[in-house]
Coordinates of C-alpha atoms and ligand atoms in Angstrom, one line a residue:
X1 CA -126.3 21.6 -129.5
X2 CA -127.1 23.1 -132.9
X3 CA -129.8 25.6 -132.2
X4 CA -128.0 27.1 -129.3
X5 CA -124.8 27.8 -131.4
X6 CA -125.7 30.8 -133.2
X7 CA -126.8 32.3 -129.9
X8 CA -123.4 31.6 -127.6
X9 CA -121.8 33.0 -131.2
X10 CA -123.7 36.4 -130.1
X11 CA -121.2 36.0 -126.6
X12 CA -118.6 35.2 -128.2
X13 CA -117.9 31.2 -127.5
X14 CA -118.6 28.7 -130.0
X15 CA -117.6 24.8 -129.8
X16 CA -114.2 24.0 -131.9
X17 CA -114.2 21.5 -134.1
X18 CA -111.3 19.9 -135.4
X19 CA -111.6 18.0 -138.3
X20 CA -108.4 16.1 -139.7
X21 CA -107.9 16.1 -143.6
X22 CA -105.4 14.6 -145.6
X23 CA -103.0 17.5 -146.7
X24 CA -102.6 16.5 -150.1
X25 CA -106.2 15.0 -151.3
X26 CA -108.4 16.0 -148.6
X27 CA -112.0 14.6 -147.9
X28 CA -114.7 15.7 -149.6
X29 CA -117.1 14.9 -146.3
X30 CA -115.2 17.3 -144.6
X31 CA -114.6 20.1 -146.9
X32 CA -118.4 20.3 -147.6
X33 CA -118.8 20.6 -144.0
X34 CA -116.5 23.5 -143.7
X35 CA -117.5 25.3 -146.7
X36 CA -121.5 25.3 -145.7
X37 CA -119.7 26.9 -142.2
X38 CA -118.3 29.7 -144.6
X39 CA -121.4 29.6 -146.8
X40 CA -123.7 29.9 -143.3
X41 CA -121.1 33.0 -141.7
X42 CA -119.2 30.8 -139.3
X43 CA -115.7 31.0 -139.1
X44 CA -112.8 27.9 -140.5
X45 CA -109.3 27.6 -139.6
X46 CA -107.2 26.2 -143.0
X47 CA -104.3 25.6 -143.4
X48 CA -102.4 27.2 -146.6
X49 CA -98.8 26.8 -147.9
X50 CA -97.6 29.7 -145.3
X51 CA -99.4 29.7 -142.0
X52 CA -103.1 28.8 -140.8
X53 CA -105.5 31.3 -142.1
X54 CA -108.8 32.0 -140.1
X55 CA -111.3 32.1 -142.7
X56 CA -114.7 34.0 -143.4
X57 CA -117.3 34.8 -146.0
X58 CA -115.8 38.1 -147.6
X59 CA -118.5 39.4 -148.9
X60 CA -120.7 39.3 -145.4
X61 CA -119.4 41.9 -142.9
X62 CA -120.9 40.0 -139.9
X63 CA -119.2 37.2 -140.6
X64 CA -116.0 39.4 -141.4
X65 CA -116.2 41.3 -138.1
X66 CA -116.4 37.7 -136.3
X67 CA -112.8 37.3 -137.5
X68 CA -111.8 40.9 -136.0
X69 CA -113.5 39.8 -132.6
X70 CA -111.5 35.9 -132.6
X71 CA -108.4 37.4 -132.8
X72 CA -109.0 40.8 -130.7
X73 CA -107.7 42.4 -134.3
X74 CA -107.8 45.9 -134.4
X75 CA -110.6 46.7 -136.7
X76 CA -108.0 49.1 -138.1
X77 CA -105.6 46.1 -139.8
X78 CA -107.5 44.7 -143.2
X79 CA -107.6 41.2 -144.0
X80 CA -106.4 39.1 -147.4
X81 CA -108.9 38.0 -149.7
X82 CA -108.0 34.6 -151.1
X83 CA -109.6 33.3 -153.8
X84 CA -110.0 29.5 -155.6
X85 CA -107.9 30.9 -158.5
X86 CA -107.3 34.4 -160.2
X87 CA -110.1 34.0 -162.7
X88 CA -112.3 35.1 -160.0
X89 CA -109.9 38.1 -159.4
X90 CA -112.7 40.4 -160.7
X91 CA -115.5 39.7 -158.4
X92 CA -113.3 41.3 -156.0
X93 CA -110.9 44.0 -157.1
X94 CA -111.6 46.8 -160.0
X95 CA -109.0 48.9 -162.6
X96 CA -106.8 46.1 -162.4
X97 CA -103.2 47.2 -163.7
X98 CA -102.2 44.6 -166.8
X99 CA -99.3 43.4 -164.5
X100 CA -101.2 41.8 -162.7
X101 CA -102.0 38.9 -165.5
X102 CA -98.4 38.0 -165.6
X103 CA -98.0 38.3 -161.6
X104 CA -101.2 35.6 -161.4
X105 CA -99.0 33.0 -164.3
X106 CA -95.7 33.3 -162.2
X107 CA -96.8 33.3 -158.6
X108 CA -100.3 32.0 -158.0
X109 CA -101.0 29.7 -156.7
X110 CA -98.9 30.9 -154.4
X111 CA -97.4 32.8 -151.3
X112 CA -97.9 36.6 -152.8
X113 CA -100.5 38.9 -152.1
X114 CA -101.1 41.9 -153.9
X115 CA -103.2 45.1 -152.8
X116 CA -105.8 46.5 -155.5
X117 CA -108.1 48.4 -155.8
X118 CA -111.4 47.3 -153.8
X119 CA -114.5 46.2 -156.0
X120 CA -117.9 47.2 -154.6
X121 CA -118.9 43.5 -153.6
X122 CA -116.4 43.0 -150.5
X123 CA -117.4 43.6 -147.1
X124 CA -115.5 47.1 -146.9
X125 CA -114.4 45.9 -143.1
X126 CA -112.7 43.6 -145.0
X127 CA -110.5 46.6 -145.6
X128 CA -110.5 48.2 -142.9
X129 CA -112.6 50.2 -144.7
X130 CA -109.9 51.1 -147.1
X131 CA -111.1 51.4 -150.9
X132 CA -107.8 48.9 -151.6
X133 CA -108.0 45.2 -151.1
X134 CA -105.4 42.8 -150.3
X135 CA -106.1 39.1 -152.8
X136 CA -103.9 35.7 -153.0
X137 CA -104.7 32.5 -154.2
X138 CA -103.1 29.5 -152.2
X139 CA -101.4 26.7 -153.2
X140 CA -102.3 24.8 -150.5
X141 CA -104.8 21.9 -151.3
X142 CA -106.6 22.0 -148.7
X143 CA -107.5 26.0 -149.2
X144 CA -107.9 25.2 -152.8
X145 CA -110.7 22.8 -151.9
X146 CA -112.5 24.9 -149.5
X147 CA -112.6 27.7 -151.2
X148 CA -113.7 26.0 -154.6
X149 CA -116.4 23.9 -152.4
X150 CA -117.7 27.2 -150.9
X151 CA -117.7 29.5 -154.3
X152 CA -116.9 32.5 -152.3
X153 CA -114.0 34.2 -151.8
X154 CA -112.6 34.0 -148.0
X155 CA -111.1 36.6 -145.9
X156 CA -108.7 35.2 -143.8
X157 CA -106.0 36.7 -141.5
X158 CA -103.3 34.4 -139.7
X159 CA -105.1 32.2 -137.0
X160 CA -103.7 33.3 -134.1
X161 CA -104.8 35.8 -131.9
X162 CA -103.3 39.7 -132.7
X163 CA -99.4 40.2 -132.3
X164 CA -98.6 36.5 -131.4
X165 CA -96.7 34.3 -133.9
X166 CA -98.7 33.0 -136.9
X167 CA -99.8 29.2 -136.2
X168 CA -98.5 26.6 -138.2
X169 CA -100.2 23.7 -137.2
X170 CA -103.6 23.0 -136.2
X171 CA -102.2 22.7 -132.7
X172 CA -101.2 26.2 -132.4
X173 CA -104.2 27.4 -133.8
X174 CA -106.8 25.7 -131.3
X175 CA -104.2 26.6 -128.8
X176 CA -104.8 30.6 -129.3
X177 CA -108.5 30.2 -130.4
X178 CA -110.3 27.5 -129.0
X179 CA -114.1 28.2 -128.5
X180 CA -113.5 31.3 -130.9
X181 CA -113.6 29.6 -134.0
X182 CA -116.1 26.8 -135.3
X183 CA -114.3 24.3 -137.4
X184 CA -110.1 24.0 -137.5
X185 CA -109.4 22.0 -141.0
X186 CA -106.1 20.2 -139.4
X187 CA -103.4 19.3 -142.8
X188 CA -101.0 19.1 -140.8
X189 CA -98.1 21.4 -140.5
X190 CA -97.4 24.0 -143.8
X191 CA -94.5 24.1 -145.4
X192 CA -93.6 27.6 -145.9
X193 CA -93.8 28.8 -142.1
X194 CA -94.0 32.3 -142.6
X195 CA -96.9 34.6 -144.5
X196 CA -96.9 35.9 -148.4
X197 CA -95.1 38.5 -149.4
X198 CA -97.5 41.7 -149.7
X199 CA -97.4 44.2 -152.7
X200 CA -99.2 47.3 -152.6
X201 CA -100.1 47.7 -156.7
X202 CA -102.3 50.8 -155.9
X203 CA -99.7 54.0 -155.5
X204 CA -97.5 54.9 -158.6
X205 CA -95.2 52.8 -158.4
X206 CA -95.5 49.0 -156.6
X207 CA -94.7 48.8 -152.9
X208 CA -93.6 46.0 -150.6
X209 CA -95.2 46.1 -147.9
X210 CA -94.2 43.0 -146.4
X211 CA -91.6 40.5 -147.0
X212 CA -92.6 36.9 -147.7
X213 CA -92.7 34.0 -149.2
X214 CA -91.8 35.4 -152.4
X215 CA -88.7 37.0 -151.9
X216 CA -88.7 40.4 -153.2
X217 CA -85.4 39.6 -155.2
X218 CA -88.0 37.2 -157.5
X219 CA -90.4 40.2 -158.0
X220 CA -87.9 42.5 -159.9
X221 CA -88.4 41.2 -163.5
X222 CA -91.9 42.0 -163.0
X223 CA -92.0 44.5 -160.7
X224 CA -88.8 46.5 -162.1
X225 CA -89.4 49.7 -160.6
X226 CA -90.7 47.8 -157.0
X227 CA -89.9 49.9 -153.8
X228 CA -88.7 48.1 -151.5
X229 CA -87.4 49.5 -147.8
X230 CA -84.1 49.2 -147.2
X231 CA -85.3 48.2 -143.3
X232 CA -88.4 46.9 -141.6
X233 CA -91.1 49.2 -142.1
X234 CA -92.4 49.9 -138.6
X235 CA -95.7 52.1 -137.6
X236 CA -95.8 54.1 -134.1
X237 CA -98.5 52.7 -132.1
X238 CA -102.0 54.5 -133.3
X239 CA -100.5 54.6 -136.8
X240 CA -101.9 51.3 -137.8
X241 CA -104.3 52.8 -140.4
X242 CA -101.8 54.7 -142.1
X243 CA -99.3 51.0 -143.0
X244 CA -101.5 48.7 -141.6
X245 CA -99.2 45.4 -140.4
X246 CA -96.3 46.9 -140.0
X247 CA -96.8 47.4 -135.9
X248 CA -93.3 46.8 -134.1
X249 CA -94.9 44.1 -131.7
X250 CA -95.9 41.7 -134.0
X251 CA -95.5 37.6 -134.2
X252 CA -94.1 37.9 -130.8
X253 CA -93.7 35.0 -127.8
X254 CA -94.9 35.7 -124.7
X255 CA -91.1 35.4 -123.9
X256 CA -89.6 38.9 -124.5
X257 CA -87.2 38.7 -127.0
X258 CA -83.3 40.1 -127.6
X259 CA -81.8 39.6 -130.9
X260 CA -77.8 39.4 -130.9
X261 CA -76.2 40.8 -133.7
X262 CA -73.0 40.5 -134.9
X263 CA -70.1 37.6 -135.1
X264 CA -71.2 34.1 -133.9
X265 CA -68.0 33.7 -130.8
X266 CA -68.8 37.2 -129.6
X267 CA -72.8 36.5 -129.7
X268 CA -71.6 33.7 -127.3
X269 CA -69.6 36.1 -125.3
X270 CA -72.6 38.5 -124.9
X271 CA -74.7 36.1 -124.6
X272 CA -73.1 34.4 -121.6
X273 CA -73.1 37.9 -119.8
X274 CA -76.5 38.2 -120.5
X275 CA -77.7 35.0 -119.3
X276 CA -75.7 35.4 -116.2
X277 CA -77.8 38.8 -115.5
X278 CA -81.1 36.9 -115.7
X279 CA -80.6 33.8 -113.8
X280 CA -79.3 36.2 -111.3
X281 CA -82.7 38.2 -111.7
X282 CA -84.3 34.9 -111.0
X283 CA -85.5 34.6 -114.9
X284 CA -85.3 31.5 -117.1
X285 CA -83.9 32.2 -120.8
X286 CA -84.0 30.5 -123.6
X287 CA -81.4 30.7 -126.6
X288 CA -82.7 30.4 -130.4
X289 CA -79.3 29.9 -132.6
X290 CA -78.9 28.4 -136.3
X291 CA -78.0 24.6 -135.8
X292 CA -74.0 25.5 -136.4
X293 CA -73.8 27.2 -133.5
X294 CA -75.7 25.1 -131.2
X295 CA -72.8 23.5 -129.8
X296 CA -71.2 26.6 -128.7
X297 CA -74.3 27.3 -126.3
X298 CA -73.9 23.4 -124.5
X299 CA -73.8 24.1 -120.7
X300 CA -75.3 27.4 -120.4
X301 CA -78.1 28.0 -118.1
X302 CA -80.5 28.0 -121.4
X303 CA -83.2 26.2 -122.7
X304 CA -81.2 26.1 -126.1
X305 CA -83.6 25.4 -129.3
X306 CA -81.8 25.1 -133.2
X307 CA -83.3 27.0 -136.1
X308 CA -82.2 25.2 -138.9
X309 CA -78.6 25.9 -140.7
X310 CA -78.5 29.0 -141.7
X311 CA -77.6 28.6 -145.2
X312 CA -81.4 26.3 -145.4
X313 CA -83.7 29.5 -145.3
X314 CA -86.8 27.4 -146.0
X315 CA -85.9 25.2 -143.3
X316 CA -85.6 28.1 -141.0
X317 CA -88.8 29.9 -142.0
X318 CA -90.6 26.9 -141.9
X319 CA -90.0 26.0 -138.3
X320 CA -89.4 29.9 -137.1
X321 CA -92.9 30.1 -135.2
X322 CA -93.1 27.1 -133.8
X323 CA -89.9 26.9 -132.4
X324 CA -91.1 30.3 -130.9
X325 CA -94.1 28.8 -129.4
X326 CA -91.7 25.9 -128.3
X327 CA -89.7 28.1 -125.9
X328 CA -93.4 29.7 -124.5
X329 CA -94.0 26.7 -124.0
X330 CA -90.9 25.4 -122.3
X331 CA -91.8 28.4 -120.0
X332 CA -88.4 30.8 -120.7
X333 CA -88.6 34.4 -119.5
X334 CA -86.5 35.5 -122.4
X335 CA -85.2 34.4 -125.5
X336 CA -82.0 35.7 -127.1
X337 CA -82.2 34.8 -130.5
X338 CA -79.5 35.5 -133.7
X339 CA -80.3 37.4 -136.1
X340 CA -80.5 36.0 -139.5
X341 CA -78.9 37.7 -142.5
X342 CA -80.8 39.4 -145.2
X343 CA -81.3 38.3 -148.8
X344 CA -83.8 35.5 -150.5
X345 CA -86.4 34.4 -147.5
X346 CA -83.9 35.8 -144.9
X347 CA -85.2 39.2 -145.5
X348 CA -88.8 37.8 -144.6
X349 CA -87.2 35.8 -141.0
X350 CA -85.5 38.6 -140.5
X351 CA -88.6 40.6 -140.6
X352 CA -90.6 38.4 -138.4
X353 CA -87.9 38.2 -135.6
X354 CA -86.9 41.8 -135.8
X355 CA -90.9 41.9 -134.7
X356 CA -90.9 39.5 -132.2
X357 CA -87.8 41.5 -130.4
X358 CA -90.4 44.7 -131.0
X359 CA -86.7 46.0 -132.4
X360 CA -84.3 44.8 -129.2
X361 CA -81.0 44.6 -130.9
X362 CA -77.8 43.9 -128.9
X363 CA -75.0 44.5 -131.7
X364 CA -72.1 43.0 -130.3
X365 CA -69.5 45.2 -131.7
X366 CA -71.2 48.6 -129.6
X367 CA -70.6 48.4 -125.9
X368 CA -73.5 49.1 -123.5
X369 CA -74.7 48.8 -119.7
X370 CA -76.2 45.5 -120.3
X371 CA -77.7 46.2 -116.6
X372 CA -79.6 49.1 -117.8
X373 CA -80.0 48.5 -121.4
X374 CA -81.4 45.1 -120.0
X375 CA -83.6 47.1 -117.5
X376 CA -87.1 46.6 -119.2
X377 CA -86.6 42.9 -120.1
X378 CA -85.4 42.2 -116.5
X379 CA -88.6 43.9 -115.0
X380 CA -90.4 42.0 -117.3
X381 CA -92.7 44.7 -118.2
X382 CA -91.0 44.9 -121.8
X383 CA -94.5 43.5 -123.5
Ligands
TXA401 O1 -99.7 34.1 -145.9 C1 -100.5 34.9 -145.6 O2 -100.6 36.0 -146.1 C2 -101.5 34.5 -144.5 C3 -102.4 33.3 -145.0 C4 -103.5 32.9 -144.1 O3 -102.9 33.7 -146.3 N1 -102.3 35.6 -144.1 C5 -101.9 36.6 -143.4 O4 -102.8 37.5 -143.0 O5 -100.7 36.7 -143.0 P1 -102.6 38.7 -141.9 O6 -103.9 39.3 -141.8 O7 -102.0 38.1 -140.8 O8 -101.7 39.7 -142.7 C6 -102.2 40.5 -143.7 C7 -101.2 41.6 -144.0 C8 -101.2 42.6 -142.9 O9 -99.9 43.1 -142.8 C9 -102.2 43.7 -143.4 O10 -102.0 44.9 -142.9 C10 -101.9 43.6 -144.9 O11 -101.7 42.3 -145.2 N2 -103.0 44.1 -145.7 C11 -104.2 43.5 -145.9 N3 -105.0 44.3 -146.7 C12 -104.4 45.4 -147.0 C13 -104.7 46.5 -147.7 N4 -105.9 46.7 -148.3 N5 -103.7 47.5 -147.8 C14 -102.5 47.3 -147.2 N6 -102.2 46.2 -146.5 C15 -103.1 45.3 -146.4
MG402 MG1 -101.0 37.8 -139.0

């Protein structure tokens, strides 16, 4: 019932409704309905190129802090603004550097997010309270629609709840937030897989903060003197404010996951010894391999999922998550997945798993005790 909704929003619980829109030219009826949720401070799930975002007015902290409460977010971790197109770019941010005009032509509408300075209209929980703010402008239709429907710019984080993998369907959205969020726009799966790269434009000199859909290597015309870290960036725990998303549990399964490093027959090897320690623990595993070395793992005692061939780096950032949630859902234990290599969009799937294995590496040209090194995963108190 509509009069009671605002008042079960006060506990916490809301009906989910999903309404289904066509990806490419979606319905007006159900845009407008979405965008006077946003306009009334309710909360939409949308799908954009990357992953789901879970949407809100940004420039009304009560619907703001809604979003913090859906995905039990630390209050400390800001949010992206996005925004219909980069003309609106100064109802938001202020002393923007010139750069940013010929950033906007190249890359918006688009998977890159850039951190600026934060203009006096956004909700400051927005940013965490932060004078920065975080802006992109989507290319994804169905964002582009809702956002130029509702005239406001919409805070949105990934739709999942905090430190799970980002949701690239509708599915995995109402899956993690059912009853916490009031309308799920579903377009169908996105096509990217993983979130925008993130540039801090703030400090000196540019920052990458996050690997993403823009590979950093695509930035450096633009971006010449661009910092980027040689290796995931990684905050201790309670550190959050000081490099906010850069926690080491982050995008991870409820499976706890190993990442094998090192030549693809000795993986095998490893990963056979491995495997062999947690059936005998009484654990089901799963294996995550790129599609070339599939075959190698037939006969194991594995649930044994393909992430694309490795050379196809959109292929395996688009599908990375979900074949995450896959194995949760085939109800695996543990999931020893290869690592990808570095370079283009690898860097960014490299990012995401190194996450998701909170930093477990096995490299398999050091020798360990697998039994002890193992230890955690085995008790199954590894996180
Ligand atoms: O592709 C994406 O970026 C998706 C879609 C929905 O747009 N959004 C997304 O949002 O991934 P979220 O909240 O899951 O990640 C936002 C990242 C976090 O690492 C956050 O710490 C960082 O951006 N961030 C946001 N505002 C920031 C700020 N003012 N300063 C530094 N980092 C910021
Ligand atoms: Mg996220």
């Amino acid at each position: 019932m509509i009069a009671t909704a605002p008042l079960r929003y006060a506990y916490g619980m809301t009906e989910t409704q999903t309404l289904h829109v066509d990806p490419l030219q979606p319905e007006p009826g159900a845009i407008a309905l979405a965008a006077g949720a946003i306009r009334a401070g309710r909360l939409v799930a949308f799908p954009t190129e990357t992953v789901y975002g879970l949407g809100a007015n940004a420039l009304d902290a009560a619907a703001v802090a809604r979003i913090f409460a859906a995905k039990q977010r630390p209050s400390t971790d800001p949010l992206i603004v996005h925004l219909a197109d980069a003309s609106q770019l100064e109802r938001i941010a202020v002393h923007i550097p010139p750069v940013v005009e010929r950033l906007a032509e190249h890359f918006w509408p688009g998977p890159l997010t850039l951190v600026l300075h934060r203009g006096p209209q956004v909700a400051p929980n927005v940013s965490a309270g932060r004078e920065t703010v975080a802006v992109r402008v989507p290319a994804h239709p169905v964002a582009h629609a809702l956002l130029a429907a509702c005239g406001l710019p919409i805070a949105a984080p990934s739709a999942n709840l905090f430190s799970r993998p980002s949701p690239t369907t509708a599915q995995h959205v109402y899956a993690d937030l059912a009853g916490r969020v009031d309308i799920i726009l579903d377009g169908g799966p996105t096509t990217i897989g993983l979130e925008s790269t993130v540039v801090d434009l703030t400090q000196t000199l540019p920052v990458l903060l996050r690997p993403g859909g823009v590979p950093a290597e695509l930035l450096l015309d633009l971006l010449p003197d661009l910092r980027v870290p040689a290796a995931p960036m990684v905050a201790a725990e309670g550190e959050a404010a000081a490099s906010p998303g850069t926690l080491l549990k982050h995008y991870a399964p409820c499976a706890a996951v190993v990442l094998l490093r090192g030549d693809a027959a000795a993986a095998r090897t490893l990963a056979q010894a491995i495997l062999d320690l947690l059936h005998g623990a009484g654990l089901r595993a799963g294996v995550l391999v790129p599609d070339e070395e599939f075959a190698l793992y037939a006969g194991l005692h594995a649930e044994v999922v393909g992430l694309g061939p490795s050379s196809d780096h959109m292929a395996v950032a688009r599908y990375l998550f979900a074949r995450l949630r896959e194995l949760d859902s085939l109800g695996v234990d543990v999931i020893l997945a290869r690592e990808v290599a570095a370079g283009g969009l690898g860097t960014a799937i490299r990012d995401r798993l190194f996450r998701a294995a909170q930093g477990r590496i096995l490299d398999v040209d050091i020798p360990v005790d697998l039994a002890s090194w193992l230890e955690p995963v085995l008790r199954r108190d590894a996180g």
